[in-house]
Coordinates of C-alpha atoms in Angstrom, one line a residue:
Chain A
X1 CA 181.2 0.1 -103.9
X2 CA 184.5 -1.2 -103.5
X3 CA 187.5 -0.3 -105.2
X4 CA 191.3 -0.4 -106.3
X5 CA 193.5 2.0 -106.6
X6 CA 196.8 1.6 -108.2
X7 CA 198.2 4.9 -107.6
X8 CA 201.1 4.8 -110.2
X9 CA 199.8 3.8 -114.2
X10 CA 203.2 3.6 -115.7
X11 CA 206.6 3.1 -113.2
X12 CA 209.9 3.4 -115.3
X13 CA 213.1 2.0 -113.3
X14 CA 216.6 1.3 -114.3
X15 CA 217.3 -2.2 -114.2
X16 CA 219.0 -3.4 -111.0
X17 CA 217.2 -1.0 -109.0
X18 CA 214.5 -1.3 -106.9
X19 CA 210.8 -1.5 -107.6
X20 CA 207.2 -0.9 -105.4
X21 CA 204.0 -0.7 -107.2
X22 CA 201.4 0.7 -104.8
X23 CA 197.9 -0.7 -104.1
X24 CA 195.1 0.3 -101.8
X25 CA 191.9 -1.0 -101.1
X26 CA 188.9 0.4 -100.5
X27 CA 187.3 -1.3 -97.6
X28 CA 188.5 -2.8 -93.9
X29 CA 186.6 -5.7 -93.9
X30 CA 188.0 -8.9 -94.5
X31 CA 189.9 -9.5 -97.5
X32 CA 192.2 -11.6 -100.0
X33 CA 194.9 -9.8 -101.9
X34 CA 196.2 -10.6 -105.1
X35 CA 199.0 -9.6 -107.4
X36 CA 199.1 -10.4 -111.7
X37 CA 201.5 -10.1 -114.0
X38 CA 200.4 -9.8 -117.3
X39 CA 203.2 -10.1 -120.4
X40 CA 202.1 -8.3 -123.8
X41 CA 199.6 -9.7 -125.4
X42 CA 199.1 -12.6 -122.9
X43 CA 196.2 -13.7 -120.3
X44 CA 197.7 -12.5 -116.1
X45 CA 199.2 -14.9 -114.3
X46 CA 199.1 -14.5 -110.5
X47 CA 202.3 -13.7 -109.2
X48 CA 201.2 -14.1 -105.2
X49 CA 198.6 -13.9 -103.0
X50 CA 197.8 -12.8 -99.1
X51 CA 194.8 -15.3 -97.7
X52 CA 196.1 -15.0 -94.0
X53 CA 198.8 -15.4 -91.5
X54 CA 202.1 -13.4 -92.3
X55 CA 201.5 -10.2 -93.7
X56 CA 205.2 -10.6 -95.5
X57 CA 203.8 -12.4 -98.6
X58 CA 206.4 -14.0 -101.1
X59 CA 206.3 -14.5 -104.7
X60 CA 207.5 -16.0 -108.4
X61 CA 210.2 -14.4 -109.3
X62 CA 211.8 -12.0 -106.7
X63 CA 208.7 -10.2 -106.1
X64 CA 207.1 -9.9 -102.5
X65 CA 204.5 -7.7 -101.0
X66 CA 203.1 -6.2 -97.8
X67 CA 199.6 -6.2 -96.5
X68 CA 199.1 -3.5 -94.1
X69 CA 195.5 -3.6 -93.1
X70 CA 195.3 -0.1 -91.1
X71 CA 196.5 1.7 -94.0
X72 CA 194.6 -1.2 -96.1
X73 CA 197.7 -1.3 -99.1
X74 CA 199.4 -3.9 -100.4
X75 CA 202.1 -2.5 -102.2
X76 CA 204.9 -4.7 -104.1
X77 CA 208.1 -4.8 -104.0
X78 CA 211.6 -6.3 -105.7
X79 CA 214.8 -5.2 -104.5
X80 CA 216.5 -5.7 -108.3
X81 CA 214.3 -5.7 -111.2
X82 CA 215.3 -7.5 -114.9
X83 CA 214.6 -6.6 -118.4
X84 CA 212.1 -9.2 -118.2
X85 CA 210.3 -8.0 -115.4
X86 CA 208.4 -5.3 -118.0
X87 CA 205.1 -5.6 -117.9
X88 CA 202.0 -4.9 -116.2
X89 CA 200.9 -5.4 -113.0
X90 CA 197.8 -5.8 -111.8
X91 CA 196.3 -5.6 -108.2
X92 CA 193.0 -7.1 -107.2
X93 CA 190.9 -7.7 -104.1
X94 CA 188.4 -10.5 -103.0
X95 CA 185.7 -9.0 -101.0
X96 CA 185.3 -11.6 -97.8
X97 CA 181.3 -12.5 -98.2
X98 CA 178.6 -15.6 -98.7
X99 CA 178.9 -16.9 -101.9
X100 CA 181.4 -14.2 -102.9
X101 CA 184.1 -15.3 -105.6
X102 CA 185.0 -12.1 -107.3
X103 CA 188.0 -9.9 -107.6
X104 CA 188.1 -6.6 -107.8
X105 CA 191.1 -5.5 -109.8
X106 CA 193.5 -2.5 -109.9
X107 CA 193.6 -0.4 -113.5
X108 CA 197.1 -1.4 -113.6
X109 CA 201.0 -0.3 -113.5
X110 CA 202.9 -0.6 -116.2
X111 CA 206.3 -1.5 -115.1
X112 CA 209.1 0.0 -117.8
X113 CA 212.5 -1.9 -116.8
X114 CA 215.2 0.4 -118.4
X115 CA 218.6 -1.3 -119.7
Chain B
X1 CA 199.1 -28.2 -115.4
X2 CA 195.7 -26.4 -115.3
X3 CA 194.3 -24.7 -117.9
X4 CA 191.8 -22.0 -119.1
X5 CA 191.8 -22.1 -123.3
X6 CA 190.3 -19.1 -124.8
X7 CA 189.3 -20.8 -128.6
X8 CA 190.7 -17.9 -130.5
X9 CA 193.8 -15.1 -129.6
X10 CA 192.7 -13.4 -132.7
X11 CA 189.4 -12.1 -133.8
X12 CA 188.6 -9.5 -136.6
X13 CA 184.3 -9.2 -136.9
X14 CA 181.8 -7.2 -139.0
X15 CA 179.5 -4.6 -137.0
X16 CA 176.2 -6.1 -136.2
X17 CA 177.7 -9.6 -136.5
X18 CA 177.0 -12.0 -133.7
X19 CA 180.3 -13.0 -132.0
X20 CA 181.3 -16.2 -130.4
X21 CA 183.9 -15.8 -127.9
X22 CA 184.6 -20.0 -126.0
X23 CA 186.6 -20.8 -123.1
X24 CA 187.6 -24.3 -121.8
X25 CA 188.9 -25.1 -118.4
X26 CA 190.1 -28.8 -117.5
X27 CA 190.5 -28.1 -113.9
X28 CA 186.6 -29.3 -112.6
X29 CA 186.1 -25.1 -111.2
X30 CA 182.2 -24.3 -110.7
X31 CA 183.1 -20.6 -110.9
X32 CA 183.9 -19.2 -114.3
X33 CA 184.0 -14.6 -115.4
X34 CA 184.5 -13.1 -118.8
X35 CA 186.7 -9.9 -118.7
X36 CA 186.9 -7.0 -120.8
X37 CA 190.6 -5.0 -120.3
X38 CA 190.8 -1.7 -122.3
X39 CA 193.2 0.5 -121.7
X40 CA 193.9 2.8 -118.5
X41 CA 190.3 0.8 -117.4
X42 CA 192.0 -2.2 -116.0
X43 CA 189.9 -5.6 -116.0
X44 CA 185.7 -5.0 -115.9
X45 CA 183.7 -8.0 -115.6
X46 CA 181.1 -8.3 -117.6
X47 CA 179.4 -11.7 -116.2
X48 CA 180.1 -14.5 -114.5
X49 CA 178.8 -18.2 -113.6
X50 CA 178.9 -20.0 -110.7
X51 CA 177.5 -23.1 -111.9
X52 CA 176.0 -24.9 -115.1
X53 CA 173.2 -23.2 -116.7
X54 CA 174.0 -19.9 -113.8
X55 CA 174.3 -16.9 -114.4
X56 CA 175.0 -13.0 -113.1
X57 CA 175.5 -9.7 -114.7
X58 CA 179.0 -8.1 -113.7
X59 CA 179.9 -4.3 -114.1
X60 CA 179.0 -4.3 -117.9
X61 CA 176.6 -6.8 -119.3
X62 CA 175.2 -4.5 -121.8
X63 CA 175.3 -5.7 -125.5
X64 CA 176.5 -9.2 -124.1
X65 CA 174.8 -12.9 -123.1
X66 CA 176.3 -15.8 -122.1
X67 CA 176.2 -19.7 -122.2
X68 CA 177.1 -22.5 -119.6
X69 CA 175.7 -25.8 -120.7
X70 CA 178.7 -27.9 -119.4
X71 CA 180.8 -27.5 -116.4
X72 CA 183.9 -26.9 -118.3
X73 CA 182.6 -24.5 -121.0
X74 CA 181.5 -21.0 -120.5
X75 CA 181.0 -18.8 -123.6
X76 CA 180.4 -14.9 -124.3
X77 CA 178.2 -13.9 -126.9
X78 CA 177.9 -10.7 -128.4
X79 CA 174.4 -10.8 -130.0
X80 CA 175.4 -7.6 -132.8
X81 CA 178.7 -6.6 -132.6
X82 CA 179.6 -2.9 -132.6
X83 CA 183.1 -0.8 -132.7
X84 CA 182.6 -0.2 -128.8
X85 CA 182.8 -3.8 -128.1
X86 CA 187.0 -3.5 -129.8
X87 CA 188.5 -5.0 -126.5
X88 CA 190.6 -7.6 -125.0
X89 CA 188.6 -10.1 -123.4
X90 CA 189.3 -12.5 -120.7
X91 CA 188.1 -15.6 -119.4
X92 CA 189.2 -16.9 -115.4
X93 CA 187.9 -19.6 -113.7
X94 CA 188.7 -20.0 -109.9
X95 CA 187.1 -22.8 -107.4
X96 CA 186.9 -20.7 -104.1
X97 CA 188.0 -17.4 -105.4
X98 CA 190.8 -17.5 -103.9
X99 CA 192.7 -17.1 -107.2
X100 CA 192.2 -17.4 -110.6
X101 CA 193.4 -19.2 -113.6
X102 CA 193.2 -16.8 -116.5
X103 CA 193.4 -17.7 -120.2
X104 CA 195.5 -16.2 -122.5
X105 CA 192.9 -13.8 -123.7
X106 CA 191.1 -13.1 -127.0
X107 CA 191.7 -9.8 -128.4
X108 CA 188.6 -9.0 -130.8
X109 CA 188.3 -6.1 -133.7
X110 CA 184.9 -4.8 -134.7
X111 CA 184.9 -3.4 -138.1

């Protein structure tokens, strides 16, 4: 079956500093990526996505991420986090396939922004 | 802007009670998933429908049933509610799967 692994659960940084939450997938095959943000006690919001095309993928605020197929991660990354960036992060993977609109998501990283 | 509207952010239920859980989109999406997110577990879906009156069984159907008689409507149903079932849950909808809309989530205590 396939899977996500978000190899960090909790990521505590001071703020300014710089941030990457790590993501691998489980297959090769074709895939979309996605990263969520989800705020306490609120639904996720995506925060951006890799379809195709550059594997430099930009974001909502500040955040961008890498697909790297032979290592098949998708980490993400901000140079300078905020307060406000606290929160966790979810990745999650659509499986390319007839008739296939699932995701597969990540257990999560909780992102700590320090003051 | 689009929306998914999960009827209640709240929920505090009985064991062996059956549960209502109702989510709206307005955005005309054929595909619509009910989530369950416990901790260190991450998102699990539990089922999902890809058109009215559809249905499939996700990772975890057990001890839950669903409803799609309209388009934009797809509710979760917990036919006796037990202390197991304690979870967030979470409703997406998505027209290609290539993102989804997520409400804001129903977070639901069995006593």
């Amino acid at each position: 079956a396939q899977s996500v692994t978000q190899l960090d659960s909790q990521v505590p940084v001071f703020e300014e500093a710089p941030v990457e939450l790590r993501c691998n997938y489980s297959s090769s095959v074709s895939v979309y990526l996605f990263w969520y943000v989800q705020y306490p006690n609120q639904g996720l919001q995506l925060l951006l996505k890799y379809l195709s095309g550059s594997t430099l993928v930009k974001g909502i605020n500040g955040f961008e991420a890498e697909f790297n197929k032979s290592q098949t991660s998708f980490h993400l990354r901000k140079p300078s986090v905020h307060i406000s960036d606290t929160a966790e992060y979810f990745c999650a993977v659509k499986y390319s396939g007839a008739g296939s609109y699932q995701l597969t998501f990540g257990k999560g990283t909780k992102l700590s922004v320090i003051p | 802007d689009v929306k998914v509207t999960q009827s209640s952010r709240y929920l505090v239920k009985r064991t062996g009670e059956k549960v209502f859980l109702e989510c709206v989109q307005d955005m005309d999406h054929e595909n619509m998933f009910w989530y369950r997110q416990d901790p260190g577990l991450g998102l699990r879906l539990i089922y999902f429908s890809y058109d009215v009156k559809m249905k499939e069984k996700g990772d975890i159907p057990e001890g839950y049933s669903v409803s799609r008689e309209k388009k934009e409507r797809f509710s979760l149903i917990l036919e006796s509610a037990s202390t197991n079932q304690t979870s967030m849950y979470l409703c997406a909808s998505t027209p290609e799967g290539y993102g989804y809309t997520f409400g804001s989530g129903t977070r639901l205590t069995v006593v």
